[in-house]
Amino acid sequence: MIQMEASISGSSSPTHPKWRKVVYGGMQPGFGDNHTDESFLEEMIMNANVVKRDLLKVVLDAVSISQYLCIVALVVLVWTYTLTNTLTEKYLLLLNVSLLGSGFFILLLTADMIPFNLLLNYLLKNTFFITALYMLSPIYHTLTRSISSNSIWALTASLLILHLFLHNYSGSTVKAPGALDNPTLTSNISLNASIVASLLISSRLPSRLHVFAIVLFSLQVFLFAPLVTYCVKKRSFKLHICFSLQLLVLTLVFTYQLHKLLFIVLLGIFVFVNLVCPYWLIRIQEYKFEINGPWDEAKLCFNITE
């Protein structure tokens, strides 16, 4: 009798409403705001967007970093040889002319159909830039005369480290022909740091012609070398690798002639950048853990496969 009454009372009680997943609309009657059931995690997916990277591809991608490290190292070598009077102003001017001519020649060969108006615009801007630089060289020569040389070396080294840290290794310092995106803020800060470092070094040179030659050389490299290497890489990746290897050998040879300890340090940096760092990146991919499910997620605003 008691069991019959219990069954009658249980059947007469209202049924409990079933929980359903509601993204918007507030709480459901009879359930808390943080309530979930066993069906909530049925749509969970693990490691859906994890990119499997190949060691060889990562090593080849790291060549761009080593390439620019070689460029900056060669600039520092030219600065050193100029400060020790190994390179005279005549050789520096000849080097500037050869770099400017070869840069435009490579740009014409690698860039896709540069309009004549754009090329003429480049030539006019370079002419005005070189003229203004020659007129301002007396000011640069005496710009930091009241500052000690030790402070100049420390500031130059700090600015070069900042330049390397903020440099855009996958793009160009200036806008390449046909490119849609402009240089980023960090890239502009990196460029400004290299220009200030060049001016600091030039203020320790003996003559105004030295100042004009070394500043022109530095600005040509820091401004147009990333543009040239970017166009070479876009044109042919094999040519980019060959050019980078030749630049690496040239940098190591000149560094070895200057100082053996610097050669060992620079060689260790190249090994670390091109071999150790890619190996670490591949190793830490094993520990990447990503969860996707029926909840709001932050979406990436760029293509992760690039």
PDB file of C-alpha atoms in Angstrom:
ATOM      1  CA  MET A   1       0.000   0.000   0.000  1.00  0.00           C
ATOM      2  CA  ILE A   2       2.814   2.370   0.877  1.00  0.00           C
ATOM      3  CA  GLN A   3       4.688   1.465  -2.304  1.00  0.00           C
ATOM      4  CA  MET A   4       1.542   2.087  -4.389  1.00  0.00           C
ATOM      5  CA  GLU A   5       1.098   5.546  -2.844  1.00  0.00           C
ATOM      6  CA  ALA A   6       4.764   6.374  -3.487  1.00  0.00           C
ATOM      7  CA  SER A   7       4.481   5.368  -7.127  1.00  0.00           C
ATOM      8  CA  ILE A   8       1.284   7.391  -7.557  1.00  0.00           C
ATOM      9  CA  SER A   9       2.874  10.457  -5.938  1.00  0.00           C
ATOM     10  CA  GLY A  10       6.033  10.043  -8.049  1.00  0.00           C
ATOM     11  CA  SER A  11       4.093   9.794 -11.254  1.00  0.00           C
ATOM     12  CA  SER A  12       1.996  12.834 -10.403  1.00  0.00           C
ATOM     13  CA  SER A  13       5.089  15.004  -9.679  1.00  0.00           C
ATOM     14  CA  PRO A  14       6.109  17.305 -12.550  1.00  0.00           C
ATOM     15  CA  THR A  15       8.971  16.092 -14.758  1.00  0.00           C
ATOM     16  CA  HIS A  16      12.321  17.871 -14.397  1.00  0.00           C
ATOM     17  CA  PRO A  17      13.079  20.052 -17.450  1.00  0.00           C
ATOM     18  CA  LYS A  18      15.944  18.808 -19.618  1.00  0.00           C
ATOM     19  CA  TRP A  19      19.070  20.975 -19.753  1.00  0.00           C
ATOM     20  CA  ARG A  20      20.148  22.290 -23.127  1.00  0.00           C
ATOM     21  CA  LYS A  21      23.157  24.302 -24.201  1.00  0.00           C
ATOM     22  CA  VAL A  22      22.285  27.986 -24.567  1.00  0.00           C
ATOM     23  CA  VAL A  23      24.984  30.410 -25.720  1.00  0.00           C
ATOM     24  CA  TYR A  24      22.907  33.552 -25.226  1.00  0.00           C
ATOM     25  CA  GLY A  25      19.690  34.068 -23.305  1.00  0.00           C
ATOM     26  CA  GLY A  26      20.522  33.828 -19.625  1.00  0.00           C
ATOM     27  CA  MET A  27      19.817  31.076 -17.079  1.00  0.00           C
ATOM     28  CA  GLN A  28      17.447  28.169 -17.642  1.00  0.00           C
ATOM     29  CA  PRO A  29      14.768  27.444 -15.039  1.00  0.00           C
ATOM     30  CA  GLY A  30      15.899  24.817 -12.597  1.00  0.00           C
ATOM     31  CA  PHE A  31      19.594  24.973 -13.502  1.00  0.00           C
ATOM     32  CA  GLY A  32      22.445  27.120 -12.354  1.00  0.00           C
ATOM     33  CA  ASP A  33      24.282  29.444 -14.706  1.00  0.00           C
ATOM     34  CA  ASN A  34      27.394  27.226 -14.587  1.00  0.00           C
ATOM     35  CA  HIS A  35      25.542  23.915 -14.971  1.00  0.00           C
ATOM     36  CA  THR A  36      26.748  21.364 -17.562  1.00  0.00           C
ATOM     37  CA  ASP A  37      25.873  17.737 -18.200  1.00  0.00           C
ATOM     38  CA  GLU A  38      27.683  14.810 -19.777  1.00  0.00           C
ATOM     39  CA  SER A  39      26.898  16.035 -23.311  1.00  0.00           C
ATOM     40  CA  PHE A  40      28.773  19.316 -22.874  1.00  0.00           C
ATOM     41  CA  LEU A  41      32.206  17.875 -23.758  1.00  0.00           C
ATOM     42  CA  GLU A  42      31.030  15.696 -26.651  1.00  0.00           C
ATOM     43  CA  GLU A  43      32.147  18.362 -29.137  1.00  0.00           C
ATOM     44  CA  MET A  44      35.571  18.833 -27.553  1.00  0.00           C
ATOM     45  CA  ILE A  45      38.473  18.517 -30.030  1.00  0.00           C
ATOM     46  CA  MET A  46      42.104  18.335 -28.960  1.00  0.00           C
ATOM     47  CA  ASN A  47      45.034  19.774 -30.981  1.00  0.00           C
ATOM     48  CA  ALA A  48      42.906  20.688 -33.996  1.00  0.00           C
ATOM     49  CA  ASN A  49      45.083  23.622 -35.138  1.00  0.00           C
ATOM     50  CA  VAL A  50      48.524  22.379 -34.109  1.00  0.00           C
ATOM     51  CA  VAL A  51      50.939  22.657 -37.041  1.00  0.00           C
ATOM     52  CA  LYS A  52      53.429  19.825 -37.403  1.00  0.00           C
ATOM     53  CA  ARG A  53      56.733  21.445 -38.289  1.00  0.00           C
ATOM     54  CA  ASP A  54      59.583  19.830 -40.162  1.00  0.00           C
ATOM     55  CA  LEU A  55      63.129  20.320 -38.838  1.00  0.00           C
ATOM     56  CA  LEU A  56      64.629  20.993 -42.278  1.00  0.00           C
ATOM     57  CA  LYS A  57      62.020  23.643 -43.081  1.00  0.00           C
ATOM     58  CA  VAL A  58      62.588  25.407 -39.757  1.00  0.00           C
ATOM     59  CA  VAL A  59      66.354  25.370 -40.329  1.00  0.00           C
ATOM     60  CA  LEU A  60      65.898  26.886 -43.799  1.00  0.00           C
ATOM     61  CA  ASP A  61      63.555  29.538 -42.407  1.00  0.00           C
ATOM     62  CA  ALA A  62      66.177  30.446 -39.808  1.00  0.00           C
ATOM     63  CA  VAL A  63      68.624  31.280 -42.610  1.00  0.00           C
ATOM     64  CA  SER A  64      66.961  34.703 -42.957  1.00  0.00           C
ATOM     65  CA  ILE A  65      67.976  35.541 -39.393  1.00  0.00           C
ATOM     66  CA  SER A  66      71.570  34.438 -39.947  1.00  0.00           C
ATOM     67  CA  GLN A  67      71.669  36.384 -43.190  1.00  0.00           C
ATOM     68  CA  TYR A  68      70.786  39.649 -41.500  1.00  0.00           C
ATOM     69  CA  LEU A  69      73.164  38.913 -38.632  1.00  0.00           C
ATOM     70  CA  CYS A  70      75.897  38.628 -41.261  1.00  0.00           C
ATOM     71  CA  ILE A  71      74.877  41.979 -42.755  1.00  0.00           C
ATOM     72  CA  VAL A  72      75.039  43.724 -39.380  1.00  0.00           C
ATOM     73  CA  ALA A  73      78.354  42.015 -38.583  1.00  0.00           C
ATOM     74  CA  LEU A  74      79.819  43.245 -41.886  1.00  0.00           C
ATOM     75  CA  VAL A  75      78.670  46.788 -41.077  1.00  0.00           C
ATOM     76  CA  VAL A  76      80.409  46.593 -37.696  1.00  0.00           C
ATOM     77  CA  LEU A  77      83.562  45.283 -39.411  1.00  0.00           C
ATOM     78  CA  VAL A  78      83.548  48.234 -41.814  1.00  0.00           C
ATOM     79  CA  TRP A  79      83.097  50.584 -38.864  1.00  0.00           C
ATOM     80  CA  THR A  80      86.047  48.952 -37.095  1.00  0.00           C
ATOM     81  CA  TYR A  81      88.330  49.094 -40.123  1.00  0.00           C
ATOM     82  CA  THR A  82      87.381  52.733 -40.677  1.00  0.00           C
ATOM     83  CA  LEU A  83      88.048  53.720 -37.063  1.00  0.00           C
ATOM     84  CA  THR A  84      91.496  52.075 -37.255  1.00  0.00           C
ATOM     85  CA  ASN A  85      92.259  53.919 -40.551  1.00  0.00           C
ATOM     86  CA  THR A  86      92.449  50.645 -42.469  1.00  0.00           C
ATOM     87  CA  LEU A  87      89.719  51.869 -44.826  1.00  0.00           C
ATOM     88  CA  THR A  88      90.180  55.380 -46.203  1.00  0.00           C
ATOM     89  CA  GLU A  89      87.412  57.661 -47.360  1.00  0.00           C
ATOM     90  CA  LYS A  90      88.206  56.930 -51.023  1.00  0.00           C
ATOM     91  CA  TYR A  91      87.670  53.200 -50.564  1.00  0.00           C
ATOM     92  CA  LEU A  92      84.487  53.898 -48.596  1.00  0.00           C
ATOM     93  CA  LEU A  93      83.103  56.094 -51.380  1.00  0.00           C
ATOM     94  CA  LEU A  94      83.983  53.438 -53.938  1.00  0.00           C
ATOM     95  CA  LEU A  95      82.242  50.852 -51.759  1.00  0.00           C
ATOM     96  CA  ASN A  96      79.147  53.067 -51.534  1.00  0.00           C
ATOM     97  CA  VAL A  97      78.944  53.486 -55.309  1.00  0.00           C
ATOM     98  CA  SER A  98      79.351  49.746 -55.905  1.00  0.00           C
ATOM     99  CA  LEU A  99      76.722  48.875 -53.289  1.00  0.00           C
ATOM    100  CA  LEU A 100      74.225  51.374 -54.667  1.00  0.00           C
ATOM    101  CA  GLY A 101      74.715  50.187 -58.249  1.00  0.00           C
ATOM    102  CA  SER A 102      74.568  46.493 -57.403  1.00  0.00           C
ATOM    103  CA  GLY A 103      71.505  47.035 -55.206  1.00  0.00           C
ATOM    104  CA  PHE A 104      69.530  48.701 -57.986  1.00  0.00           C
ATOM    105  CA  PHE A 105      70.689  46.048 -60.445  1.00  0.00           C
ATOM    106  CA  ILE A 106      69.507  43.196 -58.188  1.00  0.00           C
ATOM    107  CA  LEU A 107      66.258  45.041 -57.532  1.00  0.00           C
ATOM    108  CA  LEU A 108      65.612  45.305 -61.272  1.00  0.00           C
ATOM    109  CA  LEU A 109      66.338  41.614 -61.804  1.00  0.00           C
ATOM    110  CA  THR A 110      64.294  40.273 -58.906  1.00  0.00           C
ATOM    111  CA  ALA A 111      61.326  42.638 -58.608  1.00  0.00           C
ATOM    112  CA  ASP A 112      58.340  41.916 -60.850  1.00  0.00           C
ATOM    113  CA  MET A 113      57.899  44.652 -63.417  1.00  0.00           C
ATOM    114  CA  ILE A 114      58.932  47.787 -61.550  1.00  0.00           C
ATOM    115  CA  PRO A 115      57.236  50.784 -63.205  1.00  0.00           C
ATOM    116  CA  PHE A 116      59.537  53.397 -64.682  1.00  0.00           C
ATOM    117  CA  ASN A 117      57.913  56.125 -62.590  1.00  0.00           C
ATOM    118  CA  LEU A 118      58.641  54.206 -59.394  1.00  0.00           C
ATOM    119  CA  LEU A 119      62.267  53.647 -60.406  1.00  0.00           C
ATOM    120  CA  LEU A 120      62.666  57.321 -61.257  1.00  0.00           C
ATOM    121  CA  ASN A 121      61.134  58.225 -57.906  1.00  0.00           C
ATOM    122  CA  TYR A 122      63.695  56.019 -56.143  1.00  0.00           C
ATOM    123  CA  LEU A 123      66.570  57.686 -58.020  1.00  0.00           C
ATOM    124  CA  LEU A 124      65.352  61.206 -57.242  1.00  0.00           C
ATOM    125  CA  LYS A 125      64.851  60.431 -53.568  1.00  0.00           C
ATOM    126  CA  ASN A 126      68.335  58.909 -53.324  1.00  0.00           C
ATOM    127  CA  THR A 127      69.842  61.963 -55.014  1.00  0.00           C
ATOM    128  CA  PHE A 128      68.175  64.368 -52.594  1.00  0.00           C
ATOM    129  CA  PHE A 129      69.046  62.109 -49.682  1.00  0.00           C
ATOM    130  CA  ILE A 130      72.749  61.919 -50.577  1.00  0.00           C
ATOM    131  CA  THR A 131      72.923  65.681 -51.138  1.00  0.00           C
ATOM    132  CA  ALA A 132      71.321  66.446 -47.773  1.00  0.00           C
ATOM    133  CA  LEU A 133      73.589  63.939 -46.067  1.00  0.00           C
ATOM    134  CA  TYR A 134      76.684  65.600 -47.528  1.00  0.00           C
ATOM    135  CA  MET A 135      75.504  69.034 -46.371  1.00  0.00           C
ATOM    136  CA  LEU A 136      74.798  67.764 -42.837  1.00  0.00           C
ATOM    137  CA  SER A 137      78.047  65.824 -42.429  1.00  0.00           C
ATOM    138  CA  PRO A 138      79.850  68.727 -40.617  1.00  0.00           C
ATOM    139  CA  ILE A 139      77.097  68.696 -37.993  1.00  0.00           C
ATOM    140  CA  TYR A 140      77.359  64.926 -37.550  1.00  0.00           C
ATOM    141  CA  HIS A 141      81.128  65.255 -37.233  1.00  0.00           C
ATOM    142  CA  THR A 142      80.839  67.421 -34.115  1.00  0.00           C
ATOM    143  CA  LEU A 143      77.545  66.057 -32.790  1.00  0.00           C
ATOM    144  CA  THR A 144      78.910  64.097 -29.805  1.00  0.00           C
ATOM    145  CA  ARG A 145      82.257  65.780 -29.234  1.00  0.00           C
ATOM    146  CA  SER A 146      81.450  66.409 -25.552  1.00  0.00           C
ATOM    147  CA  ILE A 147      80.607  62.734 -24.895  1.00  0.00           C
ATOM    148  CA  SER A 148      83.325  60.262 -23.940  1.00  0.00           C
ATOM    149  CA  SER A 149      84.257  57.468 -26.339  1.00  0.00           C
ATOM    150  CA  ASN A 150      83.364  54.747 -23.829  1.00  0.00           C
ATOM    151  CA  SER A 151      79.817  56.090 -23.644  1.00  0.00           C
ATOM    152  CA  ILE A 152      79.655  56.137 -27.454  1.00  0.00           C
ATOM    153  CA  TRP A 153      80.716  52.475 -27.717  1.00  0.00           C
ATOM    154  CA  ALA A 154      78.213  51.423 -25.055  1.00  0.00           C
ATOM    155  CA  LEU A 155      75.338  53.336 -26.664  1.00  0.00           C
ATOM    156  CA  THR A 156      76.202  51.991 -30.110  1.00  0.00           C
ATOM    157  CA  ALA A 157      76.268  48.394 -28.866  1.00  0.00           C
ATOM    158  CA  SER A 158      72.937  48.862 -27.058  1.00  0.00           C
ATOM    159  CA  LEU A 159      71.300  50.389 -30.130  1.00  0.00           C
ATOM    160  CA  LEU A 160      72.532  47.572 -32.369  1.00  0.00           C
ATOM    161  CA  ILE A 161      71.135  44.977 -29.958  1.00  0.00           C
ATOM    162  CA  LEU A 162      67.808  46.848 -29.963  1.00  0.00           C
ATOM    163  CA  HIS A 163      67.943  46.972 -33.752  1.00  0.00           C
ATOM    164  CA  LEU A 164      68.465  43.211 -34.024  1.00  0.00           C
ATOM    165  CA  PHE A 165      65.776  42.477 -31.430  1.00  0.00           C
ATOM    166  CA  LEU A 166      63.065  44.546 -33.162  1.00  0.00           C
ATOM    167  CA  HIS A 167      64.029  43.938 -36.776  1.00  0.00           C
ATOM    168  CA  ASN A 168      61.436  42.345 -39.080  1.00  0.00           C
ATOM    169  CA  TYR A 169      63.298  39.281 -40.382  1.00  0.00           C
ATOM    170  CA  SER A 170      60.425  38.120 -42.589  1.00  0.00           C
ATOM    171  CA  GLY A 171      59.870  41.406 -44.420  1.00  0.00           C
ATOM    172  CA  SER A 172      61.539  44.588 -45.580  1.00  0.00           C
ATOM    173  CA  THR A 173      62.574  47.785 -43.827  1.00  0.00           C
ATOM    174  CA  VAL A 174      61.000  49.894 -46.562  1.00  0.00           C
ATOM    175  CA  LYS A 175      57.901  49.038 -48.578  1.00  0.00           C
ATOM    176  CA  ALA A 176      58.828  46.643 -51.356  1.00  0.00           C
ATOM    177  CA  PRO A 177      57.509  47.118 -54.908  1.00  0.00           C
ATOM    178  CA  GLY A 178      54.071  45.526 -55.145  1.00  0.00           C
ATOM    179  CA  ALA A 179      53.787  44.922 -51.396  1.00  0.00           C
ATOM    180  CA  LEU A 180      50.470  45.763 -49.751  1.00  0.00           C
ATOM    181  CA  ASP A 181      51.584  46.095 -46.132  1.00  0.00           C
ATOM    182  CA  ASN A 182      53.647  48.977 -44.790  1.00  0.00           C
ATOM    183  CA  PRO A 183      56.532  48.441 -42.333  1.00  0.00           C
ATOM    184  CA  THR A 184      55.400  47.943 -38.748  1.00  0.00           C
ATOM    185  CA  LEU A 185      56.077  50.220 -35.789  1.00  0.00           C
ATOM    186  CA  THR A 186      58.721  47.896 -34.340  1.00  0.00           C
ATOM    187  CA  SER A 187      60.478  47.783 -37.720  1.00  0.00           C
ATOM    188  CA  ASN A 188      60.618  51.592 -37.805  1.00  0.00           C
ATOM    189  CA  ILE A 189      61.986  51.706 -34.255  1.00  0.00           C
ATOM    190  CA  SER A 190      64.642  49.171 -35.254  1.00  0.00           C
ATOM    191  CA  LEU A 191      65.617  51.279 -38.272  1.00  0.00           C
ATOM    192  CA  ASN A 192      65.858  54.453 -36.187  1.00  0.00           C
ATOM    193  CA  ALA A 193      68.098  52.672 -33.674  1.00  0.00           C
ATOM    194  CA  SER A 194      70.505  51.639 -36.448  1.00  0.00           C
ATOM    195  CA  ILE A 195      70.595  55.202 -37.844  1.00  0.00           C
ATOM    196  CA  VAL A 196      71.405  56.680 -34.429  1.00  0.00           C
ATOM    197  CA  ALA A 197      74.141  54.072 -33.949  1.00  0.00           C
ATOM    198  CA  SER A 198      75.637  55.052 -37.318  1.00  0.00           C
ATOM    199  CA  LEU A 199      75.653  58.727 -36.346  1.00  0.00           C
ATOM    200  CA  LEU A 200      77.339  57.954 -33.046  1.00  0.00           C
ATOM    201  CA  ILE A 201      80.106  56.021 -34.787  1.00  0.00           C
ATOM    202  CA  SER A 202      80.578  58.703 -37.436  1.00  0.00           C
ATOM    203  CA  SER A 203      81.211  61.360 -34.803  1.00  0.00           C
ATOM    204  CA  ARG A 204      84.483  59.605 -33.891  1.00  0.00           C
ATOM    205  CA  LEU A 205      85.938  59.756 -37.413  1.00  0.00           C
ATOM    206  CA  PRO A 206      88.768  62.165 -38.335  1.00  0.00           C
ATOM    207  CA  SER A 207      87.255  64.107 -41.289  1.00  0.00           C
ATOM    208  CA  ARG A 208      83.922  65.234 -42.672  1.00  0.00           C
ATOM    209  CA  LEU A 209      84.370  63.119 -45.796  1.00  0.00           C
ATOM    210  CA  HIS A 210      84.831  60.089 -43.545  1.00  0.00           C
ATOM    211  CA  VAL A 211      81.580  60.974 -41.797  1.00  0.00           C
ATOM    212  CA  PHE A 212      79.689  61.338 -45.069  1.00  0.00           C
ATOM    213  CA  ALA A 213      81.062  58.052 -46.441  1.00  0.00           C
ATOM    214  CA  ILE A 214      80.419  55.926 -43.347  1.00  0.00           C
ATOM    215  CA  VAL A 215      76.909  57.308 -42.712  1.00  0.00           C
ATOM    216  CA  LEU A 216      75.994  56.808 -46.373  1.00  0.00           C
ATOM    217  CA  PHE A 217      77.318  53.246 -46.223  1.00  0.00           C
ATOM    218  CA  SER A 218      75.408  52.449 -43.021  1.00  0.00           C
ATOM    219  CA  LEU A 219      72.137  53.889 -44.253  1.00  0.00           C
ATOM    220  CA  GLN A 220      72.441  52.076 -47.577  1.00  0.00           C
ATOM    221  CA  VAL A 221      72.851  48.776 -45.759  1.00  0.00           C
ATOM    222  CA  PHE A 222      70.230  49.272 -43.060  1.00  0.00           C
ATOM    223  CA  LEU A 223      67.667  50.776 -45.453  1.00  0.00           C
ATOM    224  CA  PHE A 224      68.108  48.894 -48.719  1.00  0.00           C
ATOM    225  CA  ALA A 225      69.801  45.603 -47.821  1.00  0.00           C
ATOM    226  CA  PRO A 226      66.572  44.171 -46.279  1.00  0.00           C
ATOM    227  CA  LEU A 227      64.676  45.302 -49.388  1.00  0.00           C
ATOM    228  CA  VAL A 228      67.152  43.592 -51.724  1.00  0.00           C
ATOM    229  CA  THR A 229      67.241  40.361 -49.714  1.00  0.00           C
ATOM    230  CA  TYR A 230      63.431  40.374 -49.509  1.00  0.00           C
ATOM    231  CA  CYS A 231      63.141  40.652 -53.310  1.00  0.00           C
ATOM    232  CA  VAL A 232      65.749  37.916 -53.793  1.00  0.00           C
ATOM    233  CA  LYS A 233      63.852  35.591 -51.455  1.00  0.00           C
ATOM    234  CA  LYS A 234      60.540  36.283 -53.198  1.00  0.00           C
ATOM    235  CA  ARG A 235      62.118  35.636 -56.583  1.00  0.00           C
ATOM    236  CA  SER A 236      63.921  32.370 -55.797  1.00  0.00           C
ATOM    237  CA  PHE A 237      64.340  30.597 -52.466  1.00  0.00           C
ATOM    238  CA  LYS A 238      67.349  28.644 -53.765  1.00  0.00           C
ATOM    239  CA  LEU A 239      69.048  31.890 -54.759  1.00  0.00           C
ATOM    240  CA  HIS A 240      68.278  33.227 -51.298  1.00  0.00           C
ATOM    241  CA  ILE A 241      69.971  30.206 -49.673  1.00  0.00           C
ATOM    242  CA  CYS A 242      73.044  30.467 -51.934  1.00  0.00           C
ATOM    243  CA  PHE A 243      73.391  34.194 -51.291  1.00  0.00           C
ATOM    244  CA  SER A 244      73.050  33.642 -47.536  1.00  0.00           C
ATOM    245  CA  LEU A 245      75.739  30.941 -47.498  1.00  0.00           C
ATOM    246  CA  GLN A 246      78.168  33.144 -49.431  1.00  0.00           C
ATOM    247  CA  LEU A 247      77.455  36.020 -47.053  1.00  0.00           C
ATOM    248  CA  LEU A 248      78.028  33.718 -44.074  1.00  0.00           C
ATOM    249  CA  VAL A 249      81.407  32.544 -45.371  1.00  0.00           C
ATOM    250  CA  LEU A 250      82.476  36.116 -46.186  1.00  0.00           C
ATOM    251  CA  THR A 251      81.521  37.332 -42.719  1.00  0.00           C
ATOM    252  CA  LEU A 252      83.380  34.519 -40.962  1.00  0.00           C
ATOM    253  CA  VAL A 253      86.518  35.078 -43.065  1.00  0.00           C
ATOM    254  CA  PHE A 254      86.685  38.809 -42.306  1.00  0.00           C
ATOM    255  CA  THR A 255      85.904  38.216 -38.629  1.00  0.00           C
ATOM    256  CA  TYR A 256      88.673  35.610 -38.378  1.00  0.00           C
ATOM    257  CA  GLN A 257      91.145  38.094 -39.847  1.00  0.00           C
ATOM    258  CA  LEU A 258      90.092  40.717 -37.304  1.00  0.00           C
ATOM    259  CA  HIS A 259      90.025  38.603 -34.124  1.00  0.00           C
ATOM    260  CA  LYS A 260      89.892  34.854 -33.517  1.00  0.00           C
ATOM    261  CA  LEU A 261      87.801  35.149 -30.349  1.00  0.00           C
ATOM    262  CA  LEU A 262      85.158  37.173 -32.200  1.00  0.00           C
ATOM    263  CA  PHE A 263      85.206  34.518 -34.907  1.00  0.00           C
ATOM    264  CA  ILE A 264      84.438  31.795 -32.339  1.00  0.00           C
ATOM    265  CA  VAL A 265      81.638  33.867 -30.761  1.00  0.00           C
ATOM    266  CA  LEU A 266      80.062  34.660 -34.123  1.00  0.00           C
ATOM    267  CA  LEU A 267      80.304  31.050 -35.269  1.00  0.00           C
ATOM    268  CA  GLY A 268      78.624  29.947 -32.027  1.00  0.00           C
ATOM    269  CA  ILE A 269      75.797  32.438 -32.618  1.00  0.00           C
ATOM    270  CA  PHE A 270      75.214  31.103 -36.116  1.00  0.00           C
ATOM    271  CA  VAL A 271      75.155  27.502 -34.876  1.00  0.00           C
ATOM    272  CA  PHE A 272      72.757  28.462 -32.097  1.00  0.00           C
ATOM    273  CA  VAL A 273      70.392  30.319 -34.444  1.00  0.00           C
ATOM    274  CA  ASN A 274      70.394  27.798 -37.301  1.00  0.00           C
ATOM    275  CA  LEU A 275      70.611  24.473 -35.456  1.00  0.00           C
ATOM    276  CA  VAL A 276      69.883  24.722 -31.729  1.00  0.00           C
ATOM    277  CA  CYS A 277      66.842  27.018 -31.914  1.00  0.00           C
ATOM    278  CA  PRO A 278      65.062  25.020 -34.675  1.00  0.00           C
ATOM    279  CA  TYR A 279      65.705  21.804 -32.729  1.00  0.00           C
ATOM    280  CA  TRP A 280      64.215  23.369 -29.587  1.00  0.00           C
ATOM    281  CA  LEU A 281      61.169  24.519 -31.550  1.00  0.00           C
ATOM    282  CA  ILE A 282      60.555  21.011 -32.854  1.00  0.00           C
ATOM    283  CA  ARG A 283      61.019  19.512 -29.395  1.00  0.00           C
ATOM    284  CA  ILE A 284      58.599  21.855 -27.629  1.00  0.00           C
ATOM    285  CA  GLN A 285      55.920  21.085 -30.227  1.00  0.00           C
ATOM    286  CA  GLU A 286      55.452  17.748 -28.454  1.00  0.00           C
ATOM    287  CA  TYR A 287      54.242  19.598 -25.349  1.00  0.00           C
ATOM    288  CA  LYS A 288      51.743  21.810 -27.171  1.00  0.00           C
ATOM    289  CA  PHE A 289      48.213  21.066 -25.936  1.00  0.00           C
ATOM    290  CA  GLU A 290      45.196  22.806 -27.433  1.00  0.00           C
ATOM    291  CA  ILE A 291      41.535  22.255 -26.580  1.00  0.00           C
ATOM    292  CA  ASN A 292      38.623  23.329 -28.790  1.00  0.00           C
ATOM    293  CA  GLY A 293      35.039  22.877 -27.712  1.00  0.00           C
ATOM    294  CA  PRO A 294      31.530  24.342 -27.452  1.00  0.00           C
ATOM    295  CA  TRP A 295      32.605  27.606 -25.887  1.00  0.00           C
ATOM    296  CA  ASP A 296      33.609  31.028 -27.154  1.00  0.00           C
ATOM    297  CA  GLU A 297      37.207  31.050 -28.376  1.00  0.00           C
ATOM    298  CA  ALA A 298      39.617  33.773 -29.405  1.00  0.00           C
ATOM    299  CA  LYS A 299      40.332  33.483 -33.127  1.00  0.00           C
ATOM    300  CA  LEU A 300      43.754  34.156 -34.685  1.00  0.00           C
ATOM    301  CA  CYS A 301      43.863  37.152 -36.998  1.00  0.00           C
ATOM    302  CA  PHE A 302      46.643  35.664 -39.177  1.00  0.00           C
ATOM    303  CA  ASN A 303      47.307  32.431 -41.034  1.00  0.00           C
ATOM    304  CA  ILE A 304      49.157  30.076 -38.689  1.00  0.00           C
ATOM    305  CA  THR A 305      50.585  28.049 -41.570  1.00  0.00           C
ATOM    306  CA  GLU A 306      52.625  30.948 -42.957  1.00  0.00           C
TER     307      GLU A 306
END
